[in-house]
CSV table of C-alpha atoms and ligand atoms in Angstrom, one decimal:
chain,number,residue,atom,x,y,z
A,153,MET,CA,-57.4,-145.4,76.2
A,154,ASP,CA,-55.7,-145.4,72.8
A,155,VAL,CA,-52.0,-144.8,72.3
A,156,PHE,CA,-50.1,-144.3,69.0
A,157,ARG,CA,-46.8,-146.1,68.3
A,158,ILE,CA,-45.0,-144.2,65.5
A,159,GLU,CA,-41.9,-145.6,63.9
A,160,GLY,CA,-39.6,-143.1,62.3
A,161,PRO,CA,-38.0,-141.5,60.5
A,162,VAL,CA,-40.2,-141.8,57.3
A,163,ARG,CA,-40.5,-139.7,54.1
A,164,LEU,CA,-44.1,-139.0,53.1
A,165,SER,CA,-45.4,-138.9,49.6
A,166,GLY,CA,-48.7,-139.2,47.9
A,167,SER,CA,-52.1,-137.3,48.0
A,168,VAL,CA,-54.3,-136.4,50.8
A,169,ARG,CA,-57.8,-134.8,50.8
A,170,ILE,CA,-58.5,-132.2,53.4
A,171,SER,CA,-61.7,-132.6,55.4
A,172,GLY,CA,-64.3,-129.9,56.1
A,173,SER,CA,-63.3,-127.4,58.8
A,174,LYS,CA,-64.0,-128.4,62.4
A,175,ASN,CA,-64.0,-124.8,63.6
A,176,ALA,CA,-66.3,-123.7,60.8
A,177,SER,CA,-68.7,-126.6,61.4
A,178,LEU,CA,-69.2,-126.1,65.1
A,179,PRO,CA,-70.7,-122.5,65.0
A,180,ILE,CA,-72.6,-123.4,61.8
A,181,MET,CA,-74.2,-126.3,63.6
A,182,ALA,CA,-75.2,-123.9,66.3
A,183,ALA,CA,-76.6,-121.5,63.6
A,184,ALA,CA,-79.1,-124.3,62.7
A,185,ILE,CA,-80.9,-123.4,65.9
A,186,LEU,CA,-81.8,-120.0,64.4
A,187,GLY,CA,-83.8,-121.4,61.4
A,188,ALA,CA,-86.5,-123.6,62.8
A,189,GLY,CA,-86.7,-126.7,60.5
A,190,LYS,CA,-84.4,-129.2,58.9
A,191,SER,CA,-81.0,-127.9,57.8
A,192,THR,CA,-78.5,-129.9,55.9
A,193,LEU,CA,-74.8,-129.3,56.3
A,194,ARG,CA,-72.2,-130.9,54.0
A,195,ALA,CA,-68.5,-131.8,54.5
A,196,VAL,CA,-68.9,-131.8,58.3
A,197,PRO,CA,-65.9,-133.9,59.5
A,198,ARG,CA,-66.3,-137.0,61.5
A,199,LEU,CA,-64.6,-135.9,64.7
A,200,SER,CA,-65.3,-136.5,68.4
A,201,ASP,CA,-65.9,-132.7,68.8
A,202,ILE,CA,-68.7,-132.9,66.2
A,203,SER,CA,-70.2,-135.9,68.0
A,204,VAL,CA,-70.2,-133.8,71.2
A,205,CYS,CA,-71.9,-131.0,69.4
A,206,ASN,CA,-74.5,-133.4,68.1
A,207,GLU,CA,-75.2,-134.5,71.6
A,208,LEU,CA,-75.4,-130.9,72.8
A,209,LEU,CA,-77.9,-129.9,70.1
A,210,GLY,CA,-79.8,-133.2,70.7
A,211,ARG,CA,-80.4,-132.3,74.4
A,212,LEU,CA,-81.8,-128.9,73.3
A,213,GLY,CA,-84.5,-130.8,71.4
A,214,CYS,CA,-82.9,-131.0,67.9
A,215,LYS,CA,-83.0,-134.2,65.8
A,216,ILE,CA,-79.7,-135.0,64.2
A,217,VAL,CA,-79.0,-137.5,61.5
A,218,ARG,CA,-75.5,-138.2,60.1
A,219,GLU,CA,-75.7,-139.6,56.5
A,220,ASP,CA,-73.0,-141.8,55.0
A,221,ASP,CA,-71.9,-139.3,52.4
A,222,GLY,CA,-70.8,-136.7,55.0
A,223,ARG,CA,-74.1,-134.8,55.2
A,224,LEU,CA,-75.4,-133.9,58.6
A,225,SER,CA,-79.0,-133.0,59.0
A,226,ILE,CA,-80.2,-131.0,62.0
A,227,ASP,CA,-83.9,-130.6,62.5
A,228,SER,CA,-84.4,-127.7,64.9
A,229,THR,CA,-88.2,-127.5,64.6
A,230,VAL,CA,-88.5,-128.1,68.4
A,231,ILE,CA,-86.1,-126.5,70.9
A,232,ASP,CA,-87.7,-127.2,74.3
A,233,ASN,CA,-84.7,-127.2,76.6
A,234,PRO,CA,-82.4,-124.2,76.0
A,235,VAL,CA,-79.7,-125.4,78.3
A,236,GLY,CA,-76.0,-126.3,77.6
A,237,GLU,CA,-75.2,-128.6,80.5
A,238,TYR,CA,-71.9,-128.6,82.3
A,239,GLU,CA,-71.4,-132.3,81.6
A,240,ILE,CA,-71.2,-131.5,77.8
A,241,VAL,CA,-69.6,-128.0,78.0
A,242,ARG,CA,-66.7,-129.3,80.0
A,243,ARG,CA,-65.9,-131.8,77.3
A,244,MET,CA,-66.0,-129.2,74.5
A,245,ARG,CA,-65.6,-125.4,75.2
A,246,ALA,CA,-67.0,-124.5,71.7
A,247,SER,CA,-70.4,-125.5,73.2
A,248,ILE,CA,-70.5,-121.9,74.3
A,249,CYS,CA,-71.5,-120.9,70.8
A,250,ILE,CA,-75.1,-122.1,71.4
A,251,LEU,CA,-75.6,-119.1,73.8
A,252,GLY,CA,-76.2,-116.4,71.1
A,253,PRO,CA,-78.6,-118.5,68.9
A,254,LEU,CA,-80.6,-119.8,71.8
A,255,LEU,CA,-81.0,-116.4,73.2
A,256,ALA,CA,-82.1,-115.0,69.9
A,257,ARG,CA,-84.6,-117.8,69.2
A,258,CYS,CA,-85.9,-118.8,72.6
A,259,ARG,CA,-85.3,-115.4,74.4
A,260,ARG,CA,-83.5,-117.3,77.2
A,261,ALA,CA,-80.6,-119.6,77.5
A,262,GLU,CA,-78.6,-121.3,80.2
A,263,VAL,CA,-75.1,-122.4,79.3
A,264,SER,CA,-72.5,-123.8,81.7
A,265,MET,CA,-69.6,-121.4,82.1
A,266,PRO,CA,-66.6,-123.2,80.4
A,267,GLY,CA,-63.5,-123.5,82.5
A,268,GLY,CA,-59.9,-123.1,81.5
A,269,CYS,CA,-58.0,-125.8,79.6
A,270,ALA,CA,-54.6,-127.0,78.7
A,271,ILE,CA,-54.1,-124.0,76.4
A,272,GLY,CA,-54.9,-121.3,79.0
A,273,ASP,CA,-57.7,-119.5,80.9
A,274,ARG,CA,-60.1,-119.0,78.0
A,275,PRO,CA,-62.5,-116.4,79.5
A,276,VAL,CA,-65.9,-115.6,77.9
A,277,ASP,CA,-66.3,-112.0,79.2
A,278,LEU,CA,-66.4,-110.6,75.7
A,279,HIS,CA,-69.2,-113.0,74.7
A,280,ILE,CA,-71.2,-111.8,77.7
A,281,LYS,CA,-70.4,-108.1,77.1
A,282,GLY,CA,-71.5,-108.3,73.5
A,283,LEU,CA,-74.8,-110.1,74.3
A,284,ARG,CA,-75.5,-107.6,77.1
A,285,GLU,CA,-75.1,-104.7,74.7
A,286,LEU,CA,-77.8,-106.4,72.5
A,287,GLY,CA,-80.1,-106.0,75.5
A,288,ALA,CA,-79.8,-109.4,77.2
A,289,GLN,CA,-79.9,-109.7,81.0
A,290,ILE,CA,-77.2,-112.0,82.0
A,291,GLN,CA,-76.3,-113.5,85.4
A,292,LEU,CA,-73.9,-116.1,86.6
A,293,LYS,CA,-75.7,-118.7,88.7
A,294,ASN,CA,-74.3,-122.0,90.0
A,295,GLY,CA,-71.6,-122.1,87.3
A,296,TYR,CA,-74.1,-121.3,84.5
A,297,ILE,CA,-74.5,-118.2,82.3
A,298,VAL,CA,-78.2,-117.4,82.6
A,299,ALA,CA,-79.3,-115.1,79.8
A,300,GLU,CA,-82.7,-113.6,79.2
A,301,ALA,CA,-84.2,-111.2,76.6
A,302,PRO,CA,-87.9,-111.4,77.3
A,303,ASN,CA,-88.7,-108.6,74.8
A,304,GLY,CA,-86.1,-109.7,72.2
A,305,LEU,CA,-82.7,-108.2,71.4
A,306,ARG,CA,-82.0,-104.7,70.0
A,307,GLY,CA,-79.3,-103.8,67.5
A,308,LYS,CA,-76.3,-101.8,68.7
A,309,ASP,CA,-72.8,-100.6,67.8
A,310,ILE,CA,-70.5,-103.0,69.8
A,311,PHE,CA,-66.8,-103.0,70.2
A,312,MET,CA,-65.6,-106.6,70.6
A,313,GLY,CA,-61.8,-106.3,71.0
A,314,GLY,CA,-60.1,-107.6,74.1
A,315,PRO,CA,-56.6,-107.8,75.5
A,316,PHE,CA,-55.6,-110.4,72.9
A,317,GLY,CA,-57.5,-108.8,70.0
A,318,SER,CA,-60.7,-110.2,68.5
A,319,THR,CA,-62.5,-113.3,69.7
A,320,VAL,CA,-63.6,-116.0,67.2
A,321,LEU,CA,-66.4,-117.7,69.1
A,322,GLY,CA,-67.3,-114.4,70.8
A,323,THR,CA,-67.9,-112.8,67.4
A,324,ALA,CA,-69.8,-115.9,66.3
A,325,ASN,CA,-72.2,-115.7,69.3
A,326,VAL,CA,-72.9,-112.0,69.0
A,327,LEU,CA,-73.2,-112.2,65.2
A,328,MET,CA,-75.7,-115.1,65.4
A,329,ALA,CA,-77.7,-113.2,68.1
A,330,ALA,CA,-77.7,-110.0,66.1
A,331,THR,CA,-79.3,-111.6,63.0
A,332,LEU,CA,-82.7,-111.7,64.8
A,333,ALA,CA,-82.2,-108.4,66.8
A,334,ARG,CA,-84.4,-105.4,66.0
A,335,GLY,CA,-82.5,-102.9,64.0
A,336,ARG,CA,-78.9,-102.6,63.0
A,337,THR,CA,-75.9,-104.0,64.8
A,338,THR,CA,-72.3,-103.1,64.1
A,339,ILE,CA,-69.6,-105.4,65.5
A,340,GLU,CA,-66.3,-103.5,65.5
A,341,SER,CA,-63.0,-105.5,66.0
A,342,ALA,CA,-64.9,-108.6,64.8
A,343,ALA,CA,-62.8,-111.7,64.2
A,344,CYS,CA,-61.9,-112.0,60.5
A,345,GLU,CA,-61.1,-115.7,60.5
A,346,PRO,CA,-62.3,-117.6,57.4
A,347,GLU,CA,-64.5,-119.7,59.8
A,348,ILE,CA,-66.4,-116.6,60.8
A,349,ALA,CA,-66.8,-115.5,57.2
A,350,ASP,CA,-68.1,-119.0,56.5
A,351,LEU,CA,-70.6,-118.7,59.3
A,352,ALA,CA,-71.7,-115.3,58.0
A,353,ASP,CA,-72.1,-116.7,54.5
A,354,CYS,CA,-74.2,-119.5,55.9
A,355,LEU,CA,-76.4,-117.1,57.9
A,356,ASN,CA,-77.0,-115.0,54.8
A,357,LYS,CA,-78.1,-118.1,53.0
A,358,MET,CA,-80.5,-118.6,55.9
A,359,GLY,CA,-82.0,-115.1,55.2
A,360,ALA,CA,-79.7,-112.9,57.4
A,361,LYS,CA,-78.5,-109.5,56.2
A,362,ILE,CA,-74.8,-109.4,57.1
A,363,GLY,CA,-72.3,-107.0,55.4
A,364,GLY,CA,-68.6,-106.6,55.8
A,365,ILE,CA,-67.9,-110.3,55.8
A,366,GLY,CA,-64.3,-111.1,56.3
A,367,SER,CA,-63.5,-107.6,57.7
A,368,PRO,CA,-63.2,-106.4,61.3
A,369,ARG,CA,-66.5,-104.5,61.0
A,370,LEU,CA,-69.6,-106.6,60.5
A,371,VAL,CA,-72.9,-104.8,59.9
A,372,ILE,CA,-76.0,-106.8,60.6
A,373,GLU,CA,-79.5,-105.7,59.7
A,374,GLY,CA,-81.8,-107.7,62.0
A,375,VAL,CA,-84.5,-109.8,60.3
A,376,GLU,CA,-87.8,-111.3,61.6
A,377,GLN,CA,-86.8,-114.9,61.1
A,378,LEU,CA,-84.2,-117.2,59.4
A,379,HIS,CA,-85.0,-120.3,57.5
A,380,PRO,CA,-83.2,-123.7,57.4
A,381,VAL,CA,-80.3,-124.1,55.0
A,382,ASP,CA,-78.3,-126.5,52.8
A,383,TYR,CA,-74.7,-125.5,53.2
A,384,GLU,CA,-71.2,-126.9,52.6
A,385,VAL,CA,-68.5,-125.9,55.1
A,386,ILE,CA,-65.0,-124.7,54.0
A,387,PRO,CA,-62.0,-127.0,54.0
A,388,ASP,CA,-60.0,-127.1,57.3
A,389,ARG,CA,-57.0,-124.8,57.0
A,390,ILE,CA,-55.5,-126.1,60.2
A,391,GLU,CA,-55.7,-129.7,59.1
A,392,ALA,CA,-54.2,-128.6,55.7
A,393,GLY,CA,-51.4,-126.7,57.5
A,394,THR,CA,-50.7,-129.8,59.6
A,395,PHE,CA,-50.2,-131.9,56.4
A,396,PHE,CA,-48.0,-129.1,55.0
A,397,VAL,CA,-45.7,-129.5,58.0
A,398,ALA,CA,-45.9,-133.3,57.7
A,399,ALA,CA,-44.5,-133.0,54.1
A,400,ALA,CA,-41.8,-130.5,55.3
A,401,ILE,CA,-40.7,-132.4,58.4
A,402,THR,CA,-40.2,-135.7,56.6
A,403,ALA,CA,-38.5,-134.1,53.5
A,404,GLY,CA,-41.4,-135.5,51.5
A,405,GLU,CA,-43.8,-134.4,48.9
A,406,LEU,CA,-47.6,-134.3,49.4
A,407,ARG,CA,-50.4,-133.3,47.0
A,408,ILE,CA,-52.9,-131.6,49.3
A,409,GLU,CA,-56.4,-131.7,47.7
A,410,ASN,CA,-59.3,-129.4,48.8
A,411,CYS,CA,-57.4,-126.6,50.5
A,412,ARG,CA,-57.7,-122.8,50.0
A,413,LEU,CA,-54.2,-121.3,50.0
A,414,SER,CA,-55.8,-117.9,50.1
A,415,ASP,CA,-56.9,-118.6,53.7
A,416,MET,CA,-53.4,-119.7,54.6
A,417,MET,CA,-51.1,-116.9,53.4
A,418,ALA,CA,-49.2,-116.4,56.7
A,419,VAL,CA,-48.5,-120.1,56.9
A,420,VAL,CA,-47.4,-120.4,53.2
A,421,ASP,CA,-45.2,-117.3,53.6
A,422,ARG,CA,-43.4,-118.8,56.7
A,423,LEU,CA,-42.9,-122.2,55.1
A,424,ARG,CA,-41.6,-120.8,51.8
A,425,ASN,CA,-39.1,-118.7,53.9
A,426,MET,CA,-38.0,-121.9,55.6
A,427,GLY,CA,-37.2,-123.6,52.3
A,428,VAL,CA,-40.4,-125.5,51.7
A,429,THR,CA,-41.9,-125.5,48.2
A,430,ILE,CA,-45.6,-124.9,47.9
A,431,ASP,CA,-47.1,-124.8,44.4
A,432,ALA,CA,-50.8,-124.2,43.9
A,433,GLU,CA,-52.5,-127.0,41.8
A,434,GLY,CA,-56.2,-127.4,41.0
A,435,GLN,CA,-58.2,-127.1,44.2
A,436,GLY,CA,-55.1,-127.5,46.4
A,437,CYS,CA,-51.4,-127.6,46.2
A,438,VAL,CA,-48.2,-129.6,46.2
A,439,VAL,CA,-45.9,-129.2,49.3
A,440,SER,CA,-42.3,-130.6,49.3
A,441,ARG,CA,-38.9,-130.0,50.8
A,442,ARG,CA,-35.6,-131.0,49.3
A,443,GLY,CA,-33.0,-128.8,51.1
A,444,PRO,CA,-32.4,-128.1,54.8
A,445,ILE,CA,-35.1,-126.6,57.1
A,446,GLY,CA,-34.5,-122.8,57.4
A,447,THR,CA,-35.1,-120.9,60.7
A,448,ALA,CA,-38.1,-118.6,61.2
A,449,ASP,CA,-39.6,-116.1,63.5
A,450,VAL,CA,-43.2,-116.9,64.1
A,451,THR,CA,-45.7,-114.7,65.9
A,452,THR,CA,-49.2,-116.0,66.3
A,453,GLN,CA,-52.0,-113.4,65.8
A,454,PRO,CA,-55.6,-113.3,65.0
A,455,TYR,CA,-56.3,-113.8,61.2
A,456,PRO,CA,-54.8,-112.9,58.8
A,457,GLY,CA,-51.8,-113.4,61.1
A,458,PHE,CA,-50.2,-116.7,61.8
A,459,PRO,CA,-52.7,-119.1,63.4
A,460,THR,CA,-52.2,-120.2,67.0
A,461,ASP,CA,-53.6,-123.5,66.0
A,462,LEU,CA,-50.5,-124.3,63.9
A,463,GLN,CA,-48.0,-123.0,66.5
A,464,ALA,CA,-47.2,-126.3,68.0
A,465,GLN,CA,-46.9,-128.1,64.7
A,466,PHE,CA,-44.4,-125.4,63.5
A,467,MET,CA,-42.4,-125.8,66.6
A,468,ALA,CA,-41.9,-129.5,65.8
A,469,LEU,CA,-40.6,-128.4,62.4
A,470,LEU,CA,-38.4,-125.6,63.7
A,471,ALA,CA,-36.8,-128.0,66.2
A,472,LEU,CA,-35.0,-129.5,63.2
A,473,ALA,CA,-34.1,-126.2,61.5
A,474,GLU,CA,-30.5,-125.2,60.8
A,475,GLY,CA,-30.1,-122.5,63.5
A,476,ASN,CA,-32.1,-120.6,66.0
A,477,SER,CA,-35.8,-119.6,65.7
A,478,VAL,CA,-38.3,-117.7,67.9
A,479,VAL,CA,-42.0,-118.4,68.3
A,480,ILE,CA,-44.1,-115.8,70.1
A,481,GLU,CA,-47.6,-116.7,71.2
A,482,LYS,CA,-49.9,-113.7,71.2
A,483,VAL,CA,-53.3,-115.3,71.2
A,484,PHE,CA,-53.0,-117.9,74.0
A,485,PRO,CA,-49.7,-116.9,75.9
A,486,ASP,CA,-49.6,-120.2,77.8
A,487,ARG,CA,-50.2,-122.5,74.9
A,488,PHE,CA,-46.9,-124.4,75.3
A,489,MET,CA,-47.7,-127.8,76.8
A,490,HIS,CA,-45.8,-129.4,73.9
A,491,VAL,CA,-42.5,-127.7,74.7
A,492,ALA,CA,-41.5,-130.1,77.5
A,493,GLU,CA,-42.7,-133.1,75.4
A,494,LEU,CA,-40.7,-132.1,72.3
A,495,ASN,CA,-37.7,-131.7,74.6
A,496,ARG,CA,-38.2,-135.3,75.7
A,497,MET,CA,-37.6,-136.1,72.0
A,498,ALA,CA,-34.2,-134.3,72.1
A,499,ALA,CA,-35.4,-130.9,70.8
A,500,ASN,CA,-33.8,-127.9,72.3
A,501,LEU,CA,-36.6,-125.5,73.2
A,502,ARG,CA,-36.5,-122.9,75.9
A,503,LYS,CA,-39.6,-121.1,77.1
A,504,GLU,CA,-39.3,-117.4,78.0
A,505,GLY,CA,-42.7,-116.0,79.0
A,506,SER,CA,-44.9,-116.2,76.0
A,507,ALA,CA,-42.0,-116.9,73.7
A,508,VAL,CA,-40.0,-120.0,72.9
A,509,ILE,CA,-36.4,-120.0,71.7
A,510,ILE,CA,-35.6,-122.9,69.5
A,511,ALA,CA,-32.1,-124.1,68.9
A,512,GLY,CA,-32.3,-126.4,65.9
A,513,VAL,CA,-31.0,-129.9,66.4
A,514,ARG,CA,-29.8,-132.4,63.8
A,515,LYS,CA,-32.3,-135.1,64.7
A,516,LEU,CA,-35.1,-135.9,67.1
A,517,ILE,CA,-35.0,-139.1,69.0
A,518,ALA,CA,-38.1,-141.2,69.8
A,519,ALA,CA,-39.5,-141.2,73.3
A,520,PRO,CA,-42.7,-141.9,75.2
A,521,VAL,CA,-44.7,-138.6,75.3
A,522,MET,CA,-48.1,-137.4,76.4
A,523,ALA,CA,-50.7,-135.6,74.3
A,524,SER,CA,-52.1,-132.6,76.3
A,525,ASP,CA,-54.4,-130.9,73.8
A,526,LEU,CA,-55.4,-131.2,70.2
A,527,ARG,CA,-52.7,-129.2,68.4
A,528,ALA,CA,-49.9,-130.1,70.9
A,529,SER,CA,-50.7,-133.8,70.1
A,530,ALA,CA,-50.6,-133.1,66.4
A,531,ALA,CA,-47.1,-131.6,66.9
A,532,LEU,CA,-46.0,-134.8,68.7
A,533,VAL,CA,-47.3,-137.0,65.8
A,534,LEU,CA,-45.3,-134.8,63.4
A,535,ALA,CA,-42.2,-135.1,65.6
A,536,GLY,CA,-42.7,-138.8,65.8
A,537,LEU,CA,-42.7,-139.1,61.9
A,538,ALA,CA,-39.2,-137.5,61.8
A,539,ALA,CA,-37.7,-138.9,65.0
A,540,GLU,CA,-35.4,-141.9,65.1
A,541,GLY,CA,-37.0,-144.9,66.8
A,542,LEU,CA,-40.4,-145.8,68.2
A,543,THR,CA,-42.4,-142.8,69.7
A,544,THR,CA,-45.3,-143.7,71.9
A,545,ILE,CA,-48.0,-141.0,72.3
A,546,ASP,CA,-50.4,-141.4,75.2
A,547,ARG,CA,-53.9,-139.9,75.4
A,548,VAL,CA,-54.6,-139.9,71.7
A,549,TYR,CA,-58.2,-138.9,72.3
A,550,HIS,CA,-57.0,-135.3,72.2
A,551,ILE,CA,-56.0,-135.7,68.6
A,552,ASP,CA,-59.2,-137.5,67.6
A,553,ARG,CA,-61.1,-134.3,68.6
A,554,GLY,CA,-59.7,-132.5,65.5
A,555,TYR,CA,-58.2,-135.0,63.1
A,556,GLU,CA,-60.2,-137.9,61.7
A,557,ARG,CA,-58.3,-141.1,62.2
A,558,ILE,CA,-55.1,-139.3,61.4
A,559,GLU,CA,-53.1,-142.6,61.3
A,560,GLU,CA,-55.4,-143.9,58.5
A,561,ARG,CA,-54.6,-140.7,56.5
A,562,LEU,CA,-50.8,-140.7,57.2
A,563,ASN,CA,-50.1,-144.4,56.8
A,564,PRO,CA,-51.0,-144.6,53.0
A,565,LEU,CA,-48.5,-141.8,52.6
A,566,GLY,CA,-45.6,-143.8,54.1
A,567,ALA,CA,-46.1,-143.3,57.9
A,568,LYS,CA,-45.9,-146.2,60.2
A,569,ILE,CA,-48.4,-145.5,62.9
A,570,THR,CA,-50.3,-148.1,64.9
A,571,ARG,CA,-53.2,-147.3,67.3
A,572,GLU,CA,-53.4,-149.6,70.3
A,573,ASN,CA,-56.0,-149.7,73.0
A,574,VAL,CA,-54.2,-150.1,76.3
B,87,LIG,N1,-60.6,-113.9,75.0
B,87,LIG,C1,-61.0,-113.1,76.0
B,87,LIG,N2,-62.3,-112.9,76.4
B,87,LIG,C2,-63.3,-113.6,75.7
B,87,LIG,C3,-62.9,-114.5,74.7
B,87,LIG,C4,-61.6,-114.6,74.4
B,87,LIG,O1,-60.1,-112.4,76.6
B,87,LIG,O2,-64.5,-113.5,76.1
B,87,LIG,C5,-59.2,-114.1,74.7
B,87,LIG,C6,-58.8,-115.5,74.8
B,87,LIG,O3,-58.4,-115.8,76.1
B,87,LIG,C7,-57.6,-115.6,73.8
B,87,LIG,C8,-58.1,-114.7,72.7
B,87,LIG,O4,-59.1,-113.8,73.3
B,87,LIG,O5,-56.5,-115.0,74.5
B,87,LIG,C9,-58.6,-115.4,71.5
B,87,LIG,O6,-59.6,-116.3,71.9
B,87,LIG,P1,-60.8,-116.7,71.0
B,87,LIG,O7,-62.1,-116.3,71.7
B,87,LIG,O8,-60.6,-116.2,69.6
B,87,LIG,O9,-60.8,-118.3,71.0
B,87,LIG,P2,-62.0,-119.3,70.8
B,87,LIG,O10,-63.0,-118.6,70.0
B,87,LIG,O11,-62.4,-119.8,72.1
B,87,LIG,C10,-61.3,-120.4,68.6
B,87,LIG,C11,-60.9,-121.8,68.1
B,87,LIG,C12,-59.6,-122.2,68.7
B,87,LIG,C13,-58.6,-121.2,68.3
B,87,LIG,C14,-59.0,-119.8,68.7
B,87,LIG,C15,-58.0,-118.7,68.2
B,87,LIG,C16,-63.0,-122.9,67.8
B,87,LIG,C17,-64.0,-124.0,68.2
B,87,LIG,N3,-62.0,-122.7,68.5
B,87,LIG,O12,-61.4,-120.5,70.0
B,87,LIG,O13,-59.3,-123.5,68.2
B,87,LIG,O14,-57.3,-121.5,68.9
B,87,LIG,O15,-60.3,-119.5,68.2
B,87,LIG,O16,-57.9,-118.8,66.8
B,87,LIG,O17,-63.2,-122.3,66.7
B,87,LIG,C18,-58.4,-125.7,68.1
B,87,LIG,O18,-59.1,-125.9,67.1
B,87,LIG,O19,-57.5,-126.4,68.5
B,87,LIG,C19,-58.7,-124.5,68.9
B,87,LIG,C20,-58.3,-124.3,70.2
């Protein structure tokens, strides 16, 4: 297992290019199931979650080739095993997004029920509800969701909101299934995340008829068939936001290339309020901090609200703010595994239900800490850059799921991170 040793504090400067979005790539890879033939996806990041998705699609019958220049080709001419096995789904919950496309194309699908994870329960009831409304018969058998639609799916008006608002992958599943349903489907309370808009744009390029893209009401006119596609995924706004915080926490200056500020307004707004400078430049921006870190109230919400996937990274930054801040988690109320680890680094964080009260400290102090999930581990790397001494982060495989060799991206900017296999 790999560990990171991070020597701090450092001040970062230089340029970094943001990769294609992981959370846009995964459902778009599943969408390739819908258009029999060879699709080419561009800017798909090299991440362990993408490799797991390749394996998942491979078991269905797809042929996947990763080209050197970042292209990923998925040949979905043959799908002869519409099954998402437990052994794969337990490694990556996003595997659930093959359910809708398999059902639409093969009229049956069996996908292992994902379990909970370090960030919470993560139910899939809304995915199942939406697909049932499209006419699928769905049962749970031996830990698997067994879905059938022997006569095909039928369009319907569907409300997809749940106790925590919209669902990203639930919307992706029902949207993909509805593209091949007979008649019109309306998804009300659809997720508005840029990754869902990117999926919808890709589906339209494949021949789907989706309107209302980017809004909470998606209208889908079912078509007979979709065709393969050549499509480039959007830049990763969460990776970009993580580098924004890296510049801010180290009082550095980073030129962030290939990021869409228009997808990140809630993040930009919070950072500017905290005294961080963000100037748009070309296809990206320059992020820097000179003065102290200001406090902030951050409430995570579905898009266009503040993203839960940057909550942990912001908490590392707020730990060093001049005064008290509050973070309220409204998407995954238990997503706080990083709190105890940051406190091991001399932060002063107190969890109160789904909120954390942060009393800013003057400095963080290096400590051995444990990565628990992808974004929590990113927060620990950021804290390690700013902390005094040598931070050791165990279970680095969590961070490799969503950030490609992050140490090789940060070290040229002035970080001192070594990866060791222990
Ligand atoms: N929910 C339900 N029922 C459902 C589905 C979701 O109650 O059937 C609840 C969840 O428990 C949660 C809320 O709805 O409280 C939102 O969950 P959502 O379904 O939107 O999450 P997801 O689609 O499973 C994606 C991202 C996550 C990101 C969330 C929220 C991918 C592959 N995953 O998950 O990304 O945190 O949306 O934005 O797109 C990450 O990249 O680190 C990550 C966890």
